[in-house]
């Protein structure tokens, strides 16, 4: 009997011990979950996968070329929610490197967090991993617009918070669209995306800051030989173009080229990978220019020129084009990353025939090689001297300590349009209605901004010519001068 009682006590003791162990393990799990949940929202996993979020308010350095000890300390403090230190470190970093838009965005976000200010949040989709130069140009426009509106008190008393969204690869790029549209704290986004239908389906305004063929909206449009002209597939449009469509550039430029050259040699930038949007859209751009040049009475020679071909020989191409097919003009269409190879062609052409280029060469990188490109004519949407009364260019130079180009101006205007819309209605649906209203308009770097019912913006392209200059702000001895169209 005694043994039975002892066995019973033993069983009860073991049971109680087991319950206590289970309770302790449960408590540990709850504490761990709380720690993960309370971490910075931008560092938590996406709700669609177990991977980290692709959106960031200030806890990671994405633009690696713009790194400093102060900036590193700033993002560390931001991640630890020490926002006062983050503000100080980001401010110090900008004193040493004023041309860093990522840090300026993080600084404004840190100020909002430090002051516990009410805020509205907008995303900027920056192609940092795919095209860092383009990403920085776009980020500068967004950072400048955010900085200005916050210094003026914000949007109806609420500060503007910018989340930088960036994918590391094409798989993440598709996931990024889902994250953006599902994040209900976002009221709008700036950036060029391939998967635009989801923005209409989920009701998130997307404003395109640039009209580049190597940033095609979706593959179907490339197959149909149209550039960045998304069809209005629903009566409620959430996609808005802050610049006139790319065809305007092609038409204005081709009309000028046809009057200067009878036989035109075109150098594209076509890669071999089928799923590479840069290659397919660049090929479409070559076809667009070919059709337009022929429409205006000139010919395009058949000698092939591919700037992306590692075996491409610039001298052999130029000599053959001139000697065999009587080329009387050369049109260069590099991606931003291949401006160097386009310059090699220009060196061979120099002084022999007129030079032309697509708008991708409207950059500071091009002017660094001005001596080889002098006289080259290209189309643009914006030039700082087109409207000298507009303060954008002057303010941009003071802020960045450098001249900016049309991609920065376009990004600035994309956010300016969103800011103006949010002042009237700060909801997703309300913003869409405001921007779609034919009576909506606001002033920006590129002039008065107003959208059609389908989200397009009307306007013409301008032509610029690379000319030698003395004491010009580019610091290269060359600059882009406005050219009167003929």
PDB file of C-alpha atoms in Angstrom, residues 28-287:
ATOM      1  CA  UNK A  28      10.259  32.095 -23.310  1.00  0.00           C
ATOM      2  CA  UNK A  29       8.562  31.758 -26.696  1.00  0.00           C
ATOM      3  CA  UNK A  30       6.211  34.639 -25.928  1.00  0.00           C
ATOM      4  CA  UNK A  31       9.075  36.912 -24.878  1.00  0.00           C
ATOM      5  CA  UNK A  32      11.045  36.039 -28.034  1.00  0.00           C
ATOM      6  CA  UNK A  33       8.007  36.728 -30.207  1.00  0.00           C
ATOM      7  CA  UNK A  34       7.511  40.087 -28.516  1.00  0.00           C
ATOM      8  CA  UNK A  35      11.135  41.068 -29.168  1.00  0.00           C
ATOM      9  CA  UNK A  36      10.827  40.218 -32.877  1.00  0.00           C
ATOM     10  CA  UNK A  37       7.463  41.951 -33.207  1.00  0.00           C
ATOM     11  CA  UNK A  38       8.688  45.151 -31.581  1.00  0.00           C
ATOM     12  CA  UNK A  39      11.677  45.521 -33.896  1.00  0.00           C
ATOM     13  CA  UNK A  40      11.758  48.142 -36.626  1.00  0.00           C
ATOM     14  CA  UNK A  41       8.928  47.512 -39.082  1.00  0.00           C
ATOM     15  CA  UNK A  42      11.273  47.865 -42.025  1.00  0.00           C
ATOM     16  CA  UNK A  43      13.397  44.974 -40.742  1.00  0.00           C
ATOM     17  CA  UNK A  44      10.606  42.460 -40.140  1.00  0.00           C
ATOM     18  CA  UNK A  45       9.775  39.686 -42.552  1.00  0.00           C
ATOM     19  CA  UNK A  46       7.467  40.282 -45.464  1.00  0.00           C
ATOM     20  CA  UNK A  47       3.925  39.031 -44.912  1.00  0.00           C
ATOM     21  CA  UNK A  48       4.252  37.043 -48.149  1.00  0.00           C
ATOM     22  CA  UNK A  49       7.503  35.209 -47.467  1.00  0.00           C
ATOM     23  CA  UNK A  50       9.904  34.588 -44.635  1.00  0.00           C
ATOM     24  CA  UNK A  51      12.403  36.946 -46.261  1.00  0.00           C
ATOM     25  CA  UNK A  52      13.252  40.400 -44.837  1.00  0.00           C
ATOM     26  CA  UNK A  53      11.210  43.359 -46.005  1.00  0.00           C
ATOM     27  CA  UNK A  54      12.445  45.144 -49.118  1.00  0.00           C
ATOM     28  CA  UNK A  55      11.368  48.513 -47.682  1.00  0.00           C
ATOM     29  CA  UNK A  56      13.574  50.672 -45.498  1.00  0.00           C
ATOM     30  CA  UNK A  57      13.106  53.905 -43.549  1.00  0.00           C
ATOM     31  CA  UNK A  58      16.681  54.347 -42.368  1.00  0.00           C
ATOM     32  CA  UNK A  59      18.121  51.190 -40.845  1.00  0.00           C
ATOM     33  CA  UNK A  60      20.210  50.008 -43.804  1.00  0.00           C
ATOM     34  CA  UNK A  61      22.645  51.609 -46.240  1.00  0.00           C
ATOM     35  CA  UNK A  62      21.403  50.728 -49.706  1.00  0.00           C
ATOM     36  CA  UNK A  63      23.555  53.077 -51.826  1.00  0.00           C
ATOM     37  CA  UNK A  64      26.918  51.504 -51.005  1.00  0.00           C
ATOM     38  CA  UNK A  65      28.995  54.095 -52.862  1.00  0.00           C
ATOM     39  CA  UNK A  66      27.663  56.742 -50.474  1.00  0.00           C
ATOM     40  CA  UNK A  67      28.978  55.270 -47.212  1.00  0.00           C
ATOM     41  CA  UNK A  68      30.738  57.104 -44.389  1.00  0.00           C
ATOM     42  CA  UNK A  69      31.435  56.359 -40.700  1.00  0.00           C
ATOM     43  CA  UNK A  70      28.839  58.957 -39.691  1.00  0.00           C
ATOM     44  CA  UNK A  71      26.212  57.447 -41.980  1.00  0.00           C
ATOM     45  CA  UNK A  72      26.995  53.963 -40.669  1.00  0.00           C
ATOM     46  CA  UNK A  73      26.561  55.217 -37.108  1.00  0.00           C
ATOM     47  CA  UNK A  74      23.322  56.907 -38.156  1.00  0.00           C
ATOM     48  CA  UNK A  75      21.642  53.779 -39.502  1.00  0.00           C
ATOM     49  CA  UNK A  76      22.819  51.848 -36.425  1.00  0.00           C
ATOM     50  CA  UNK A  77      21.236  54.436 -34.135  1.00  0.00           C
ATOM     51  CA  UNK A  78      18.068  54.438 -36.248  1.00  0.00           C
ATOM     52  CA  UNK A  79      17.799  50.651 -35.940  1.00  0.00           C
ATOM     53  CA  UNK A  80      18.234  50.955 -32.153  1.00  0.00           C
ATOM     54  CA  UNK A  81      15.508  53.648 -32.080  1.00  0.00           C
ATOM     55  CA  UNK A  82      17.992  56.218 -30.797  1.00  0.00           C
ATOM     56  CA  UNK A  83      16.603  58.821 -33.162  1.00  0.00           C
ATOM     57  CA  UNK A  84      18.324  61.850 -31.611  1.00  0.00           C
ATOM     58  CA  UNK A  85      21.702  60.255 -32.279  1.00  0.00           C
ATOM     59  CA  UNK A  86      20.551  59.234 -35.759  1.00  0.00           C
ATOM     60  CA  UNK A  87      19.648  62.855 -36.578  1.00  0.00           C
ATOM     61  CA  UNK A  88      23.049  64.057 -35.392  1.00  0.00           C
ATOM     62  CA  UNK A  89      25.000  61.396 -37.299  1.00  0.00           C
ATOM     63  CA  UNK A  90      23.061  61.874 -40.538  1.00  0.00           C
ATOM     64  CA  UNK A  91      23.553  65.639 -40.247  1.00  0.00           C
ATOM     65  CA  UNK A  92      27.304  65.160 -39.782  1.00  0.00           C
ATOM     66  CA  UNK A  93      27.437  62.805 -42.763  1.00  0.00           C
ATOM     67  CA  UNK A  94      25.738  65.370 -45.021  1.00  0.00           C
ATOM     68  CA  UNK A  95      28.234  68.051 -43.993  1.00  0.00           C
ATOM     69  CA  UNK A  96      31.008  65.875 -45.394  1.00  0.00           C
ATOM     70  CA  UNK A  97      29.041  64.529 -48.339  1.00  0.00           C
ATOM     71  CA  UNK A  98      26.165  66.877 -49.306  1.00  0.00           C
ATOM     72  CA  UNK A  99      25.502  65.013 -52.562  1.00  0.00           C
ATOM     73  CA  UNK A 100      24.016  61.928 -50.825  1.00  0.00           C
ATOM     74  CA  UNK A 101      20.204  61.757 -51.247  1.00  0.00           C
ATOM     75  CA  UNK A 102      19.764  58.551 -49.232  1.00  0.00           C
ATOM     76  CA  UNK A 103      21.188  60.210 -46.131  1.00  0.00           C
ATOM     77  CA  UNK A 104      18.952  63.282 -46.549  1.00  0.00           C
ATOM     78  CA  UNK A 105      15.879  61.015 -46.719  1.00  0.00           C
ATOM     79  CA  UNK A 106      17.019  59.103 -43.634  1.00  0.00           C
ATOM     80  CA  UNK A 107      17.651  62.390 -41.816  1.00  0.00           C
ATOM     81  CA  UNK A 108      14.105  63.597 -42.444  1.00  0.00           C
ATOM     82  CA  UNK A 109      12.670  60.225 -41.397  1.00  0.00           C
ATOM     83  CA  UNK A 110      14.759  60.273 -38.205  1.00  0.00           C
ATOM     84  CA  UNK A 111      13.503  63.767 -37.354  1.00  0.00           C
ATOM     85  CA  UNK A 112       9.914  62.556 -37.724  1.00  0.00           C
ATOM     86  CA  UNK A 113      10.588  59.615 -35.397  1.00  0.00           C
ATOM     87  CA  UNK A 114      12.530  61.729 -32.881  1.00  0.00           C
ATOM     88  CA  UNK A 115       9.749  64.317 -32.657  1.00  0.00           C
ATOM     89  CA  UNK A 116       7.005  61.670 -32.754  1.00  0.00           C
ATOM     90  CA  UNK A 117       5.386  63.719 -35.532  1.00  0.00           C
ATOM     91  CA  UNK A 118       2.265  62.711 -37.404  1.00  0.00           C
ATOM     92  CA  UNK A 119       3.257  61.615 -40.879  1.00  0.00           C
ATOM     93  CA  UNK A 120       2.044  60.395 -44.246  1.00  0.00           C
ATOM     94  CA  UNK A 121       4.180  57.744 -45.902  1.00  0.00           C
ATOM     95  CA  UNK A 122       5.141  57.474 -49.574  1.00  0.00           C
ATOM     96  CA  UNK A 123       7.459  54.887 -51.143  1.00  0.00           C
ATOM     97  CA  UNK A 124      10.217  55.511 -53.668  1.00  0.00           C
ATOM     98  CA  UNK A 125      11.145  52.470 -55.747  1.00  0.00           C
ATOM     99  CA  UNK A 126      14.829  52.914 -56.562  1.00  0.00           C
ATOM    100  CA  UNK A 127      16.716  50.534 -58.912  1.00  0.00           C
ATOM    101  CA  UNK A 128      19.798  50.608 -56.661  1.00  0.00           C
ATOM    102  CA  UNK A 129      21.019  47.086 -57.433  1.00  0.00           C
ATOM    103  CA  UNK A 130      20.285  47.303 -61.160  1.00  0.00           C
ATOM    104  CA  UNK A 131      21.328  50.878 -61.988  1.00  0.00           C
ATOM    105  CA  UNK A 132      22.880  52.798 -59.059  1.00  0.00           C
ATOM    106  CA  UNK A 133      23.469  55.979 -61.088  1.00  0.00           C
ATOM    107  CA  UNK A 134      19.827  56.182 -62.147  1.00  0.00           C
ATOM    108  CA  UNK A 135      18.725  55.355 -58.597  1.00  0.00           C
ATOM    109  CA  UNK A 136      20.727  58.248 -57.127  1.00  0.00           C
ATOM    110  CA  UNK A 137      19.374  60.674 -59.718  1.00  0.00           C
ATOM    111  CA  UNK A 138      15.800  59.691 -58.815  1.00  0.00           C
ATOM    112  CA  UNK A 139      16.506  59.709 -55.071  1.00  0.00           C
ATOM    113  CA  UNK A 140      17.836  63.278 -55.294  1.00  0.00           C
ATOM    114  CA  UNK A 141      14.558  64.532 -56.727  1.00  0.00           C
ATOM    115  CA  UNK A 142      12.504  62.738 -54.077  1.00  0.00           C
ATOM    116  CA  UNK A 143      14.812  63.829 -51.235  1.00  0.00           C
ATOM    117  CA  UNK A 144      14.680  67.463 -52.337  1.00  0.00           C
ATOM    118  CA  UNK A 145      10.855  67.471 -52.491  1.00  0.00           C
ATOM    119  CA  UNK A 146      10.574  65.755 -49.086  1.00  0.00           C
ATOM    120  CA  UNK A 147      13.066  68.148 -47.507  1.00  0.00           C
ATOM    121  CA  UNK A 148      11.266  71.206 -48.858  1.00  0.00           C
ATOM    122  CA  UNK A 149       7.749  70.208 -47.807  1.00  0.00           C
ATOM    123  CA  UNK A 150       8.850  69.130 -44.317  1.00  0.00           C
ATOM    124  CA  UNK A 151      10.773  72.368 -43.773  1.00  0.00           C
ATOM    125  CA  UNK A 152       7.559  74.188 -44.714  1.00  0.00           C
ATOM    126  CA  UNK A 153       5.558  72.332 -42.068  1.00  0.00           C
ATOM    127  CA  UNK A 154       4.525  69.240 -43.967  1.00  0.00           C
ATOM    128  CA  UNK A 155       1.235  68.275 -45.623  1.00  0.00           C
ATOM    129  CA  UNK A 156      -1.639  69.820 -43.657  1.00  0.00           C
ATOM    130  CA  UNK A 157       0.532  69.609 -40.562  1.00  0.00           C
ATOM    131  CA  UNK A 158       1.722  66.042 -41.181  1.00  0.00           C
ATOM    132  CA  UNK A 159       5.350  65.421 -42.126  1.00  0.00           C
ATOM    133  CA  UNK A 160       6.220  63.421 -45.246  1.00  0.00           C
ATOM    134  CA  UNK A 161       7.959  60.131 -44.524  1.00  0.00           C
ATOM    135  CA  UNK A 162       9.762  58.361 -47.380  1.00  0.00           C
ATOM    136  CA  UNK A 163      10.381  54.622 -47.417  1.00  0.00           C
ATOM    137  CA  UNK A 164      13.008  53.469 -49.923  1.00  0.00           C
ATOM    138  CA  UNK A 165      11.988  50.256 -51.657  1.00  0.00           C
ATOM    139  CA  UNK A 166      14.733  48.363 -53.464  1.00  0.00           C
ATOM    140  CA  UNK A 167      15.036  44.838 -54.845  1.00  0.00           C
ATOM    141  CA  UNK A 168      18.326  42.954 -55.044  1.00  0.00           C
ATOM    142  CA  UNK A 169      17.284  40.715 -57.950  1.00  0.00           C
ATOM    143  CA  UNK A 170      14.419  40.096 -60.350  1.00  0.00           C
ATOM    144  CA  UNK A 171      12.738  37.598 -58.044  1.00  0.00           C
ATOM    145  CA  UNK A 172      12.646  40.212 -55.282  1.00  0.00           C
ATOM    146  CA  UNK A 173      11.436  42.801 -57.768  1.00  0.00           C
ATOM    147  CA  UNK A 174       8.142  40.935 -58.228  1.00  0.00           C
ATOM    148  CA  UNK A 175       7.801  40.475 -54.461  1.00  0.00           C
ATOM    149  CA  UNK A 176       8.402  44.178 -53.949  1.00  0.00           C
ATOM    150  CA  UNK A 177       5.253  45.147 -55.843  1.00  0.00           C
ATOM    151  CA  UNK A 178       3.187  42.929 -53.535  1.00  0.00           C
ATOM    152  CA  UNK A 179       4.758  44.440 -50.432  1.00  0.00           C
ATOM    153  CA  UNK A 180       4.051  47.962 -51.603  1.00  0.00           C
ATOM    154  CA  UNK A 181       0.391  47.515 -52.494  1.00  0.00           C
ATOM    155  CA  UNK A 182      -0.363  45.496 -49.340  1.00  0.00           C
ATOM    156  CA  UNK A 183       1.216  48.012 -46.949  1.00  0.00           C
ATOM    157  CA  UNK A 184      -1.836  50.043 -45.942  1.00  0.00           C
ATOM    158  CA  UNK A 185       0.343  52.698 -44.309  1.00  0.00           C
ATOM    159  CA  UNK A 186       1.527  53.751 -47.787  1.00  0.00           C
ATOM    160  CA  UNK A 187      -0.622  56.274 -49.630  1.00  0.00           C
ATOM    161  CA  UNK A 188       1.378  56.396 -52.899  1.00  0.00           C
ATOM    162  CA  UNK A 189       4.571  55.307 -54.637  1.00  0.00           C
ATOM    163  CA  UNK A 190       7.087  56.876 -57.016  1.00  0.00           C
ATOM    164  CA  UNK A 191       8.991  54.645 -59.423  1.00  0.00           C
ATOM    165  CA  UNK A 192       8.915  52.714 -62.684  1.00  0.00           C
ATOM    166  CA  UNK A 193       7.678  49.142 -62.321  1.00  0.00           C
ATOM    167  CA  UNK A 194       7.158  46.253 -64.745  1.00  0.00           C
ATOM    168  CA  UNK A 195       4.128  44.831 -62.940  1.00  0.00           C
ATOM    169  CA  UNK A 196       1.803  47.832 -62.979  1.00  0.00           C
ATOM    170  CA  UNK A 197      -1.559  46.055 -63.057  1.00  0.00           C
ATOM    171  CA  UNK A 198      -1.294  45.206 -59.356  1.00  0.00           C
ATOM    172  CA  UNK A 199      -1.246  48.909 -58.457  1.00  0.00           C
ATOM    173  CA  UNK A 200      -4.590  49.373 -60.178  1.00  0.00           C
ATOM    174  CA  UNK A 201      -6.011  46.194 -58.703  1.00  0.00           C
ATOM    175  CA  UNK A 202      -5.010  47.094 -55.149  1.00  0.00           C
ATOM    176  CA  UNK A 203      -5.626  50.829 -55.482  1.00  0.00           C
ATOM    177  CA  UNK A 204      -2.187  52.381 -54.897  1.00  0.00           C
ATOM    178  CA  UNK A 205      -1.222  55.485 -56.890  1.00  0.00           C
ATOM    179  CA  UNK A 206       2.051  55.008 -58.787  1.00  0.00           C
ATOM    180  CA  UNK A 207       3.670  58.064 -60.394  1.00  0.00           C
ATOM    181  CA  UNK A 208       6.405  57.404 -62.956  1.00  0.00           C
ATOM    182  CA  UNK A 209       9.315  59.853 -62.525  1.00  0.00           C
ATOM    183  CA  UNK A 210      11.078  59.005 -65.801  1.00  0.00           C
ATOM    184  CA  UNK A 211      10.159  57.701 -69.231  1.00  0.00           C
ATOM    185  CA  UNK A 212      13.023  55.351 -70.072  1.00  0.00           C
ATOM    186  CA  UNK A 213      12.757  52.472 -72.524  1.00  0.00           C
ATOM    187  CA  UNK A 214      15.070  50.350 -70.333  1.00  0.00           C
ATOM    188  CA  UNK A 215      12.431  50.610 -67.597  1.00  0.00           C
ATOM    189  CA  UNK A 216       9.602  49.029 -69.520  1.00  0.00           C
ATOM    190  CA  UNK A 217       6.346  48.725 -67.594  1.00  0.00           C
ATOM    191  CA  UNK A 218       5.559  45.216 -68.718  1.00  0.00           C
ATOM    192  CA  UNK A 219       6.693  42.697 -71.355  1.00  0.00           C
ATOM    193  CA  UNK A 220       3.418  42.731 -73.265  1.00  0.00           C
ATOM    194  CA  UNK A 221       3.896  46.357 -74.257  1.00  0.00           C
ATOM    195  CA  UNK A 222       7.366  45.625 -75.615  1.00  0.00           C
ATOM    196  CA  UNK A 223       5.949  42.884 -77.785  1.00  0.00           C
ATOM    197  CA  UNK A 224       3.435  45.396 -79.106  1.00  0.00           C
ATOM    198  CA  UNK A 225       6.202  47.898 -79.890  1.00  0.00           C
ATOM    199  CA  UNK A 226       4.895  50.553 -77.528  1.00  0.00           C
ATOM    200  CA  UNK A 227       6.936  52.374 -74.951  1.00  0.00           C
ATOM    201  CA  UNK A 228       5.592  53.288 -71.527  1.00  0.00           C
ATOM    202  CA  UNK A 229       2.023  53.871 -72.670  1.00  0.00           C
ATOM    203  CA  UNK A 230       0.066  51.593 -70.372  1.00  0.00           C
ATOM    204  CA  UNK A 231      -3.457  51.088 -71.749  1.00  0.00           C
ATOM    205  CA  UNK A 232      -6.272  52.302 -69.530  1.00  0.00           C
ATOM    206  CA  UNK A 233      -7.641  48.850 -68.692  1.00  0.00           C
ATOM    207  CA  UNK A 234     -10.025  50.169 -66.044  1.00  0.00           C
ATOM    208  CA  UNK A 235     -12.073  53.302 -65.582  1.00  0.00           C
ATOM    209  CA  UNK A 236     -10.164  54.035 -62.382  1.00  0.00           C
ATOM    210  CA  UNK A 237      -6.574  54.807 -63.244  1.00  0.00           C
ATOM    211  CA  UNK A 238      -3.838  54.633 -60.593  1.00  0.00           C
ATOM    212  CA  UNK A 239      -0.850  55.088 -62.937  1.00  0.00           C
ATOM    213  CA  UNK A 240       0.398  58.598 -63.744  1.00  0.00           C
ATOM    214  CA  UNK A 241       3.235  59.783 -66.011  1.00  0.00           C
ATOM    215  CA  UNK A 242       4.915  62.965 -64.826  1.00  0.00           C
ATOM    216  CA  UNK A 243       6.731  63.347 -68.175  1.00  0.00           C
ATOM    217  CA  UNK A 244       5.302  63.152 -71.698  1.00  0.00           C
ATOM    218  CA  UNK A 245       5.584  59.657 -73.182  1.00  0.00           C
ATOM    219  CA  UNK A 246       8.880  58.571 -74.723  1.00  0.00           C
ATOM    220  CA  UNK A 247       7.505  58.681 -78.266  1.00  0.00           C
ATOM    221  CA  UNK A 248       7.565  62.484 -78.021  1.00  0.00           C
ATOM    222  CA  UNK A 249      11.335  62.415 -77.547  1.00  0.00           C
ATOM    223  CA  UNK A 250      11.811  60.028 -80.449  1.00  0.00           C
ATOM    224  CA  UNK A 251       9.663  62.053 -82.828  1.00  0.00           C
ATOM    225  CA  UNK A 252      11.209  65.463 -82.047  1.00  0.00           C
ATOM    226  CA  UNK A 253      14.732  64.075 -82.204  1.00  0.00           C
ATOM    227  CA  UNK A 254      14.206  62.027 -85.378  1.00  0.00           C
ATOM    228  CA  UNK A 255      12.787  65.017 -87.241  1.00  0.00           C
ATOM    229  CA  UNK A 256      15.960  66.972 -86.422  1.00  0.00           C
ATOM    230  CA  UNK A 257      18.275  64.058 -87.271  1.00  0.00           C
ATOM    231  CA  UNK A 258      16.639  63.513 -90.654  1.00  0.00           C
ATOM    232  CA  UNK A 259      17.342  67.125 -91.589  1.00  0.00           C
ATOM    233  CA  UNK A 260      21.009  66.837 -90.651  1.00  0.00           C
ATOM    234  CA  UNK A 261      21.898  63.384 -92.045  1.00  0.00           C
ATOM    235  CA  UNK A 262      20.694  61.391 -95.047  1.00  0.00           C
ATOM    236  CA  UNK A 263      22.112  58.012 -93.965  1.00  0.00           C
ATOM    237  CA  UNK A 264      22.084  57.357 -90.224  1.00  0.00           C
ATOM    238  CA  UNK A 265      24.083  54.683 -88.382  1.00  0.00           C
ATOM    239  CA  UNK A 266      22.459  53.558 -85.119  1.00  0.00           C
ATOM    240  CA  UNK A 267      24.317  52.018 -82.182  1.00  0.00           C
ATOM    241  CA  UNK A 268      22.002  50.210 -79.770  1.00  0.00           C
ATOM    242  CA  UNK A 269      22.715  48.494 -76.454  1.00  0.00           C
ATOM    243  CA  UNK A 270      21.135  45.068 -76.740  1.00  0.00           C
ATOM    244  CA  UNK A 271      21.962  42.218 -74.385  1.00  0.00           C
ATOM    245  CA  UNK A 272      21.373  38.561 -75.206  1.00  0.00           C
ATOM    246  CA  UNK A 273      19.264  37.485 -72.203  1.00  0.00           C
ATOM    247  CA  UNK A 274      15.591  37.192 -73.150  1.00  0.00           C
ATOM    248  CA  UNK A 275      14.318  38.241 -69.744  1.00  0.00           C
ATOM    249  CA  UNK A 276      16.495  41.343 -69.625  1.00  0.00           C
ATOM    250  CA  UNK A 277      14.200  44.377 -69.837  1.00  0.00           C
ATOM    251  CA  UNK A 278      17.088  46.671 -70.799  1.00  0.00           C
ATOM    252  CA  UNK A 279      17.852  44.659 -73.908  1.00  0.00           C
ATOM    253  CA  UNK A 280      14.318  44.221 -75.181  1.00  0.00           C
ATOM    254  CA  UNK A 281      13.287  47.828 -74.594  1.00  0.00           C
ATOM    255  CA  UNK A 282      16.498  49.143 -76.145  1.00  0.00           C
ATOM    256  CA  UNK A 283      15.815  47.023 -79.208  1.00  0.00           C
ATOM    257  CA  UNK A 284      12.328  48.521 -79.392  1.00  0.00           C
ATOM    258  CA  UNK A 285      13.850  51.993 -79.102  1.00  0.00           C
ATOM    259  CA  UNK A 286      16.138  51.256 -82.053  1.00  0.00           C
ATOM    260  CA  UNK A 287      13.078  50.207 -84.049  1.00  0.00           C
TER     261      UNK A 287
END
